[in-house]
Amino acid sequence: MDIDALRKDTPGTANRVHLNNAGAGLLSRQTLAAMTSHLELEAAIGGYEAALQERDRIDETYTHIARLVGGRADEIALFDNSTHAWNAAFYSMAFEPGDRILTGRAEYGSNVLAYLQVARRTGAEVVVVPDDESGQLDTAALANLIDERTKLVGVSHIPTSGGLINPAADIGRITRAAGVPFLLDATQSVGQFPVDVAEIGCDMLTATGRKFLRGPRGIGFLWVRPEALEYLDPFVCEIEAATWDGERGFTWHDGARRFETWEVSYSNVLGLHTAVVQALDLGLDQIGKRVVALGAYLRDRLEALPGVTTYDLGRDRCAIVTAKVDALPTADVAAALAQRGINVSTTTPEHTQFDTENRGVHPLVRLSPHYYNTEDELDQAVEVIAEVARTAG
Ligand SMILES: *Cc1c(COP(=O)(O)O)cnc(C)c1O
């Protein structure tokens, strides 16, 4: 990977040390150009006319996303973010009193709230599968918990709040053997390393454009296994999702498009198109090796600092690194980094409720490098944290 060239194509690297890719990755010059040129085309000839002119490239977006996750183009639906993609899958399932939804401690905050709402509404029960001693989802416990009451296993591949990589393929083997639907929130993993729906064995997968995929804000997608369409009754019906049959009925569109809405930001779609092609061209294997190595580099150095603790769980860890200066509020550490032009974010207790319940460690400083970051940039962040820890201690 030619890091210098990749940085030249990433304007933001000139201004900031951007270690907030779990929040939003930096756009490449090419992605920015794809988006702005489409906006200019809309302004020049009209929005509908611009979409018509770019129809092929818009359609190709589905093909590229399908390649990215190992599915087919008609198994992809686009949304304005990952949460809406996830909602489209989850809220299209039917639950009855006594049904069980199994999830993990790392589950994303909005997913947890959705489970709780549907449990309240239907009498279904939410069961949190415990972690194993490493802090990843305990697959033996999951296998024991799955029974005829289990209607869904919903898991976050990587939490929003740390470096853990949950054992998605092991979970998939268990859900497939049991014939239970598996909804994987892959918002933090897609774009970080190879994520393949066949290898994982999930039935529904959701992701966002803006994080490790480096696409624009305001776009996300759902992948659905065709067999899952048999038990998913889309929770909304509108003119993009279905066609009127001329009488008093309608027919769902083929494939995953039945979950989509009619209106979409085509500049975002074309920005995502470019970002996905760039990720595929670089190779998710290569990207994965580098981001995981940068994460480990950063984690090791922070862990070695007196007065600093890292909090990433699990056997396999990704580019996300979470840490705390023992004697200083997390907000102060983040502010010190921001003052030196280093972008990070902080975790929020309410965004991973089941993890908070268990560990109570949030907020933590969350540093999330991408492949275009350098070891020197990581050293700069470590130096600032070392300094504030020294002063505080
Ligand atoms: C960011 C995040 C989401 C939400 O993605 P949006 O695109 O903001 O809706 C869902 N799950 C996880 C694990 C996330 O980190």
JSON list of N, CA and C in Angstrom, two decimals, residues 14-70:
[
{"chain": "A", "resi": 14, "resn": "ALA", "atom": "N", "xyz": [-4.03, 16.42, 5.59]},
{"chain": "A", "resi": 14, "resn": "ALA", "atom": "CA", "xyz": [-3.14, 17.58, 5.66]},
{"chain": "A", "resi": 14, "resn": "ALA", "atom": "C", "xyz": [-3.49, 18.49, 6.84]},
{"chain": "A", "resi": 15, "resn": "ASN", "atom": "N", "xyz": [-4.71, 18.34, 7.34]},
{"chain": "A", "resi": 15, "resn": "ASN", "atom": "CA", "xyz": [-5.18, 19.28, 8.37]},
{"chain": "A", "resi": 15, "resn": "ASN", "atom": "C", "xyz": [-5.22, 18.69, 9.77]},
{"chain": "A", "resi": 16, "resn": "ARG", "atom": "N", "xyz": [-5.49, 17.41, 9.84]},
{"chain": "A", "resi": 16, "resn": "ARG", "atom": "CA", "xyz": [-5.71, 16.78, 11.14]},
{"chain": "A", "resi": 16, "resn": "ARG", "atom": "C", "xyz": [-5.04, 15.42, 11.20]},
{"chain": "A", "resi": 17, "resn": "VAL", "atom": "N", "xyz": [-4.75, 15.00, 12.44]},
{"chain": "A", "resi": 17, "resn": "VAL", "atom": "CA", "xyz": [-4.44, 13.60, 12.68]},
{"chain": "A", "resi": 17, "resn": "VAL", "atom": "C", "xyz": [-5.79, 12.95, 12.95]},
{"chain": "A", "resi": 18, "resn": "HIS", "atom": "N", "xyz": [-6.31, 12.28, 11.95]},
{"chain": "A", "resi": 18, "resn": "HIS", "atom": "CA", "xyz": [-7.70, 11.81, 12.04]},
{"chain": "A", "resi": 18, "resn": "HIS", "atom": "C", "xyz": [-7.76, 10.38, 12.59]},
{"chain": "A", "resi": 19, "resn": "LEU", "atom": "N", "xyz": [-8.05, 10.27, 13.88]},
{"chain": "A", "resi": 19, "resn": "LEU", "atom": "CA", "xyz": [-8.17, 8.95, 14.52]},
{"chain": "A", "resi": 19, "resn": "LEU", "atom": "C", "xyz": [-9.62, 8.75, 14.97]},
{"chain": "A", "resi": 20, "resn": "ASN", "atom": "N", "xyz": [-10.53, 9.15, 14.10]},
{"chain": "A", "resi": 20, "resn": "ASN", "atom": "CA", "xyz": [-11.96, 9.00, 14.39]},
{"chain": "A", "resi": 20, "resn": "ASN", "atom": "C", "xyz": [-12.66, 8.35, 13.21]},
{"chain": "A", "resi": 21, "resn": "ASN", "atom": "N", "xyz": [-12.06, 7.28, 12.70]},
{"chain": "A", "resi": 21, "resn": "ASN", "atom": "CA", "xyz": [-12.65, 6.59, 11.55]},
{"chain": "A", "resi": 21, "resn": "ASN", "atom": "C", "xyz": [-13.82, 5.70, 11.95]},
{"chain": "A", "resi": 22, "resn": "ALA", "atom": "N", "xyz": [-13.93, 5.38, 13.22]},
{"chain": "A", "resi": 22, "resn": "ALA", "atom": "CA", "xyz": [-15.11, 4.67, 13.71]},
{"chain": "A", "resi": 22, "resn": "ALA", "atom": "C", "xyz": [-16.29, 5.63, 13.81]},
{"chain": "A", "resi": 23, "resn": "GLY", "atom": "N", "xyz": [-15.99, 6.94, 13.77]},
{"chain": "A", "resi": 23, "resn": "GLY", "atom": "CA", "xyz": [-17.04, 7.95, 13.70]},
{"chain": "A", "resi": 23, "resn": "GLY", "atom": "C", "xyz": [-17.38, 8.22, 12.24]},
{"chain": "A", "resi": 24, "resn": "ALA", "atom": "N", "xyz": [-16.40, 8.74, 11.52]},
{"chain": "A", "resi": 24, "resn": "ALA", "atom": "CA", "xyz": [-16.52, 8.95, 10.08]},
{"chain": "A", "resi": 24, "resn": "ALA", "atom": "C", "xyz": [-15.12, 8.97, 9.49]},
{"chain": "A", "resi": 25, "resn": "GLY", "atom": "N", "xyz": [-14.88, 8.13, 8.50]},
{"chain": "A", "resi": 25, "resn": "GLY", "atom": "CA", "xyz": [-13.60, 8.13, 7.80]},
{"chain": "A", "resi": 25, "resn": "GLY", "atom": "C", "xyz": [-13.46, 9.37, 6.95]},
{"chain": "A", "resi": 26, "resn": "LEU", "atom": "N", "xyz": [-12.23, 9.72, 6.58]},
{"chain": "A", "resi": 26, "resn": "LEU", "atom": "CA", "xyz": [-12.03, 10.88, 5.70]},
{"chain": "A", "resi": 26, "resn": "LEU", "atom": "C", "xyz": [-12.34, 10.49, 4.25]},
{"chain": "A", "resi": 27, "resn": "LEU", "atom": "N", "xyz": [-13.04, 11.38, 3.56]},
{"chain": "A", "resi": 27, "resn": "LEU", "atom": "CA", "xyz": [-13.34, 11.17, 2.14]},
{"chain": "A", "resi": 27, "resn": "LEU", "atom": "C", "xyz": [-12.06, 11.26, 1.32]},
{"chain": "A", "resi": 28, "resn": "SER", "atom": "N", "xyz": [-11.98, 10.44, 0.30]},
{"chain": "A", "resi": 28, "resn": "SER", "atom": "CA", "xyz": [-10.89, 10.60, -0.66]},
{"chain": "A", "resi": 28, "resn": "SER", "atom": "C", "xyz": [-11.28, 11.71, -1.66]},
{"chain": "A", "resi": 29, "resn": "ARG", "atom": "N", "xyz": [-10.26, 12.21, -2.31]},
{"chain": "A", "resi": 29, "resn": "ARG", "atom": "CA", "xyz": [-10.47, 13.21, -3.36]},
{"chain": "A", "resi": 29, "resn": "ARG", "atom": "C", "xyz": [-11.43, 12.68, -4.43]},
{"chain": "A", "resi": 30, "resn": "GLN", "atom": "N", "xyz": [-11.26, 11.41, -4.79]},
{"chain": "A", "resi": 30, "resn": "GLN", "atom": "CA", "xyz": [-12.09, 10.81, -5.84]},
{"chain": "A", "resi": 30, "resn": "GLN", "atom": "C", "xyz": [-13.56, 10.72, -5.42]},
{"chain": "A", "resi": 31, "resn": "THR", "atom": "N", "xyz": [-13.77, 10.36, -4.16]},
{"chain": "A", "resi": 31, "resn": "THR", "atom": "CA", "xyz": [-15.15, 10.24, -3.65]},
{"chain": "A", "resi": 31, "resn": "THR", "atom": "C", "xyz": [-15.80, 11.62, -3.61]},
{"chain": "A", "resi": 32, "resn": "LEU", "atom": "N", "xyz": [-15.03, 12.59, -3.12]},
{"chain": "A", "resi": 32, "resn": "LEU", "atom": "CA", "xyz": [-15.52, 13.97, -3.09]},
{"chain": "A", "resi": 32, "resn": "LEU", "atom": "C", "xyz": [-15.88, 14.44, -4.51]},
{"chain": "A", "resi": 33, "resn": "ALA", "atom": "N", "xyz": [-15.03, 14.13, -5.48]},
{"chain": "A", "resi": 33, "resn": "ALA", "atom": "CA", "xyz": [-15.28, 14.55, -6.87]},
{"chain": "A", "resi": 33, "resn": "ALA", "atom": "C", "xyz": [-16.53, 13.88, -7.43]},
{"chain": "A", "resi": 34, "resn": "ALA", "atom": "N", "xyz": [-16.72, 12.60, -7.12]},
{"chain": "A", "resi": 34, "resn": "ALA", "atom": "CA", "xyz": [-17.91, 11.90, -7.62]},
{"chain": "A", "resi": 34, "resn": "ALA", "atom": "C", "xyz": [-19.18, 12.56, -7.09]},
{"chain": "A", "resi": 35, "resn": "MET", "atom": "N", "xyz": [-19.11, 12.97, -5.83]},
{"chain": "A", "resi": 35, "resn": "MET", "atom": "CA", "xyz": [-20.29, 13.59, -5.22]},
{"chain": "A", "resi": 35, "resn": "MET", "atom": "C", "xyz": [-20.54, 14.99, -5.74]},
{"chain": "A", "resi": 36, "resn": "THR", "atom": "N", "xyz": [-19.49, 15.80, -5.77]},
{"chain": "A", "resi": 36, "resn": "THR", "atom": "CA", "xyz": [-19.69, 17.19, -6.19]},
{"chain": "A", "resi": 36, "resn": "THR", "atom": "C", "xyz": [-20.06, 17.25, -7.67]},
{"chain": "A", "resi": 37, "resn": "SER", "atom": "N", "xyz": [-19.49, 16.36, -8.48]},
{"chain": "A", "resi": 37, "resn": "SER", "atom": "CA", "xyz": [-19.84, 16.44, -9.91]},
{"chain": "A", "resi": 37, "resn": "SER", "atom": "C", "xyz": [-21.30, 16.02, -10.11]},
{"chain": "A", "resi": 38, "resn": "HIS", "atom": "N", "xyz": [-21.80, 15.11, -9.28]},
{"chain": "A", "resi": 38, "resn": "HIS", "atom": "CA", "xyz": [-23.22, 14.78, -9.44]},
{"chain": "A", "resi": 38, "resn": "HIS", "atom": "C", "xyz": [-24.11, 15.94, -8.99]},
{"chain": "A", "resi": 39, "resn": "LEU", "atom": "N", "xyz": [-23.72, 16.60, -7.91]},
{"chain": "A", "resi": 39, "resn": "LEU", "atom": "CA", "xyz": [-24.51, 17.77, -7.47]},
{"chain": "A", "resi": 39, "resn": "LEU", "atom": "C", "xyz": [-24.50, 18.85, -8.55]},
{"chain": "A", "resi": 40, "resn": "GLU", "atom": "N", "xyz": [-23.33, 19.02, -9.18]},
{"chain": "A", "resi": 40, "resn": "GLU", "atom": "CA", "xyz": [-23.25, 20.01, -10.26]},
{"chain": "A", "resi": 40, "resn": "GLU", "atom": "C", "xyz": [-24.13, 19.61, -11.45]},
{"chain": "A", "resi": 41, "resn": "LEU", "atom": "N", "xyz": [-24.14, 18.32, -11.74]},
{"chain": "A", "resi": 41, "resn": "LEU", "atom": "CA", "xyz": [-25.00, 17.84, -12.82]},
{"chain": "A", "resi": 41, "resn": "LEU", "atom": "C", "xyz": [-26.48, 18.07, -12.49]},
{"chain": "A", "resi": 42, "resn": "GLU", "atom": "N", "xyz": [-26.85, 17.82, -11.24]},
{"chain": "A", "resi": 42, "resn": "GLU", "atom": "CA", "xyz": [-28.24, 18.07, -10.82]},
{"chain": "A", "resi": 42, "resn": "GLU", "atom": "C", "xyz": [-28.60, 19.55, -11.01]},
{"chain": "A", "resi": 43, "resn": "ALA", "atom": "N", "xyz": [-27.65, 20.41, -10.60]},
{"chain": "A", "resi": 43, "resn": "ALA", "atom": "CA", "xyz": [-27.91, 21.85, -10.72]},
{"chain": "A", "resi": 43, "resn": "ALA", "atom": "C", "xyz": [-27.98, 22.26, -12.19]},
{"chain": "A", "resi": 44, "resn": "ALA", "atom": "N", "xyz": [-27.17, 21.60, -13.03]},
{"chain": "A", "resi": 44, "resn": "ALA", "atom": "CA", "xyz": [-27.07, 22.00, -14.44]},
{"chain": "A", "resi": 44, "resn": "ALA", "atom": "C", "xyz": [-28.24, 21.50, -15.27]},
{"chain": "A", "resi": 45, "resn": "ILE", "atom": "N", "xyz": [-28.69, 20.27, -15.04]},
{"chain": "A", "resi": 45, "resn": "ILE", "atom": "CA", "xyz": [-29.70, 19.73, -15.95]},
{"chain": "A", "resi": 45, "resn": "ILE", "atom": "C", "xyz": [-30.99, 19.26, -15.26]},
{"chain": "A", "resi": 46, "resn": "GLY", "atom": "N", "xyz": [-30.99, 19.27, -13.91]},
{"chain": "A", "resi": 46, "resn": "GLY", "atom": "CA", "xyz": [-32.18, 18.82, -13.18]},
{"chain": "A", "resi": 46, "resn": "GLY", "atom": "C", "xyz": [-31.91, 17.51, -12.46]},
{"chain": "A", "resi": 47, "resn": "GLY", "atom": "N", "xyz": [-32.49, 17.36, -11.30]},
{"chain": "A", "resi": 47, "resn": "GLY", "atom": "CA", "xyz": [-32.21, 16.21, -10.44]},
{"chain": "A", "resi": 47, "resn": "GLY", "atom": "C", "xyz": [-32.66, 14.88, -11.04]},
{"chain": "A", "resi": 48, "resn": "TYR", "atom": "N", "xyz": [-33.86, 14.85, -11.62]},
{"chain": "A", "resi": 48, "resn": "TYR", "atom": "CA", "xyz": [-34.36, 13.59, -12.21]},
{"chain": "A", "resi": 48, "resn": "TYR", "atom": "C", "xyz": [-33.54, 13.24, -13.44]},
{"chain": "A", "resi": 49, "resn": "GLU", "atom": "N", "xyz": [-33.23, 14.28, -14.21]},
{"chain": "A", "resi": 49, "resn": "GLU", "atom": "CA", "xyz": [-32.48, 14.09, -15.45]},
{"chain": "A", "resi": 49, "resn": "GLU", "atom": "C", "xyz": [-31.05, 13.63, -15.16]},
{"chain": "A", "resi": 50, "resn": "ALA", "atom": "N", "xyz": [-30.48, 14.16, -14.08]},
{"chain": "A", "resi": 50, "resn": "ALA", "atom": "CA", "xyz": [-29.12, 13.75, -13.69]},
{"chain": "A", "resi": 50, "resn": "ALA", "atom": "C", "xyz": [-29.12, 12.28, -13.27]},
{"chain": "A", "resi": 51, "resn": "ALA", "atom": "N", "xyz": [-30.14, 11.87, -12.52]},
{"chain": "A", "resi": 51, "resn": "ALA", "atom": "CA", "xyz": [-30.23, 10.47, -12.08]},
{"chain": "A", "resi": 51, "resn": "ALA", "atom": "C", "xyz": [-30.37, 9.55, -13.29]},
{"chain": "A", "resi": 52, "resn": "LEU", "atom": "N", "xyz": [-31.16, 10.00, -14.27]},
{"chain": "A", "resi": 52, "resn": "LEU", "atom": "CA", "xyz": [-31.35, 9.21, -15.49]},
{"chain": "A", "resi": 52, "resn": "LEU", "atom": "C", "xyz": [-30.03, 9.05, -16.24]},
{"chain": "A", "resi": 53, "resn": "GLN", "atom": "N", "xyz": [-29.31, 10.17, -16.34]},
{"chain": "A", "resi": 53, "resn": "GLN", "atom": "CA", "xyz": [-28.04, 10.14, -17.05]},
{"chain": "A", "resi": 53, "resn": "GLN", "atom": "C", "xyz": [-27.02, 9.22, -16.37]},
{"chain": "A", "resi": 54, "resn": "GLU", "atom": "N", "xyz": [-27.07, 9.17, -15.04]},
{"chain": "A", "resi": 54, "resn": "GLU", "atom": "CA", "xyz": [-26.10, 8.38, -14.27]},
{"chain": "A", "resi": 54, "resn": "GLU", "atom": "C", "xyz": [-26.66, 7.01, -13.88]},
{"chain": "A", "resi": 55, "resn": "ARG", "atom": "N", "xyz": [-27.75, 6.61, -14.52]},
{"chain": "A", "resi": 55, "resn": "ARG", "atom": "CA", "xyz": [-28.45, 5.37, -14.12]},
{"chain": "A", "resi": 55, "resn": "ARG", "atom": "C", "xyz": [-27.52, 4.16, -14.00]},
{"chain": "A", "resi": 56, "resn": "ASP", "atom": "N", "xyz": [-26.64, 3.99, -14.97]},
{"chain": "A", "resi": 56, "resn": "ASP", "atom": "CA", "xyz": [-25.78, 2.80, -14.96]},
{"chain": "A", "resi": 56, "resn": "ASP", "atom": "C", "xyz": [-24.85, 2.80, -13.75]},
{"chain": "A", "resi": 57, "resn": "ARG", "atom": "N", "xyz": [-24.26, 3.94, -13.48]},
{"chain": "A", "resi": 57, "resn": "ARG", "atom": "CA", "xyz": [-23.34, 4.01, -12.33]},
{"chain": "A", "resi": 57, "resn": "ARG", "atom": "C", "xyz": [-24.10, 3.84, -11.03]},
{"chain": "A", "resi": 58, "resn": "ILE", "atom": "N", "xyz": [-25.31, 4.37, -10.99]},
{"chain": "A", "resi": 58, "resn": "ILE", "atom": "CA", "xyz": [-26.13, 4.19, -9.78]},
{"chain": "A", "resi": 58, "resn": "ILE", "atom": "C", "xyz": [-26.42, 2.70, -9.59]},
{"chain": "A", "resi": 59, "resn": "ASP", "atom": "N", "xyz": [-26.82, 2.02, -10.66]},
{"chain": "A", "resi": 59, "resn": "ASP", "atom": "CA", "xyz": [-27.10, 0.58, -10.57]},
{"chain": "A", "resi": 59, "resn": "ASP", "atom": "C", "xyz": [-25.86, -0.22, -10.18]},
{"chain": "A", "resi": 60, "resn": "GLU", "atom": "N", "xyz": [-24.72, 0.19, -10.74]},
{"chain": "A", "resi": 60, "resn": "GLU", "atom": "CA", "xyz": [-23.46, -0.51, -10.42]},
{"chain": "A", "resi": 60, "resn": "GLU", "atom": "C", "xyz": [-23.14, -0.49, -8.93]},
{"chain": "A", "resi": 61, "resn": "THR", "atom": "N", "xyz": [-23.63, 0.55, -8.25]},
{"chain": "A", "resi": 61, "resn": "THR", "atom": "CA", "xyz": [-23.34, 0.66, -6.81]},
{"chain": "A", "resi": 61, "resn": "THR", "atom": "C", "xyz": [-23.77, -0.61, -6.09]},
{"chain": "A", "resi": 62, "resn": "TYR", "atom": "N", "xyz": [-24.93, -1.14, -6.48]},
{"chain": "A", "resi": 62, "resn": "TYR", "atom": "CA", "xyz": [-25.43, -2.36, -5.85]},
{"chain": "A", "resi": 62, "resn": "TYR", "atom": "C", "xyz": [-24.50, -3.54, -6.13]},
{"chain": "A", "resi": 63, "resn": "THR", "atom": "N", "xyz": [-24.00, -3.59, -7.36]},
{"chain": "A", "resi": 63, "resn": "THR", "atom": "CA", "xyz": [-23.10, -4.68, -7.75]},
{"chain": "A", "resi": 63, "resn": "THR", "atom": "C", "xyz": [-21.81, -4.62, -6.93]},
{"chain": "A", "resi": 64, "resn": "HIS", "atom": "N", "xyz": [-21.28, -3.41, -6.75]},
{"chain": "A", "resi": 64, "resn": "HIS", "atom": "CA", "xyz": [-20.02, -3.27, -6.01]},
{"chain": "A", "resi": 64, "resn": "HIS", "atom": "C", "xyz": [-20.21, -3.60, -4.52]},
{"chain": "A", "resi": 65, "resn": "ILE", "atom": "N", "xyz": [-21.32, -3.14, -3.96]},
{"chain": "A", "resi": 65, "resn": "ILE", "atom": "CA", "xyz": [-21.59, -3.46, -2.55]},
{"chain": "A", "resi": 65, "resn": "ILE", "atom": "C", "xyz": [-21.74, -4.97, -2.39]},
{"chain": "A", "resi": 66, "resn": "ALA", "atom": "N", "xyz": [-22.43, -5.58, -3.36]},
{"chain": "A", "resi": 66, "resn": "ALA", "atom": "CA", "xyz": [-22.61, -7.04, -3.31]},
{"chain": "A", "resi": 66, "resn": "ALA", "atom": "C", "xyz": [-21.25, -7.75, -3.34]},
{"chain": "A", "resi": 67, "resn": "ARG", "atom": "N", "xyz": [-20.35, -7.27, -4.20]},
{"chain": "A", "resi": 67, "resn": "ARG", "atom": "CA", "xyz": [-18.99, -7.85, -4.24]},
{"chain": "A", "resi": 67, "resn": "ARG", "atom": "C", "xyz": [-18.29, -7.68, -2.90]},
{"chain": "A", "resi": 68, "resn": "LEU", "atom": "N", "xyz": [-18.50, -6.52, -2.31]},
{"chain": "A", "resi": 68, "resn": "LEU", "atom": "CA", "xyz": [-17.84, -6.20, -1.04]},
{"chain": "A", "resi": 68, "resn": "LEU", "atom": "C", "xyz": [-18.23, -7.19, 0.05]},
{"chain": "A", "resi": 69, "resn": "VAL", "atom": "N", "xyz": [-19.50, -7.57, 0.12]},
{"chain": "A", "resi": 69, "resn": "VAL", "atom": "CA", "xyz": [-19.95, -8.44, 1.22]},
{"chain": "A", "resi": 69, "resn": "VAL", "atom": "C", "xyz": [-20.20, -9.87, 0.76]},
{"chain": "A", "resi": 70, "resn": "GLY", "atom": "N", "xyz": [-19.98, -10.14, -0.52]},
{"chain": "A", "resi": 70, "resn": "GLY", "atom": "CA", "xyz": [-20.12, -11.51, -0.99]},
{"chain": "A", "resi": 70, "resn": "GLY", "atom": "C", "xyz": [-21.55, -11.92, -1.33]}
]
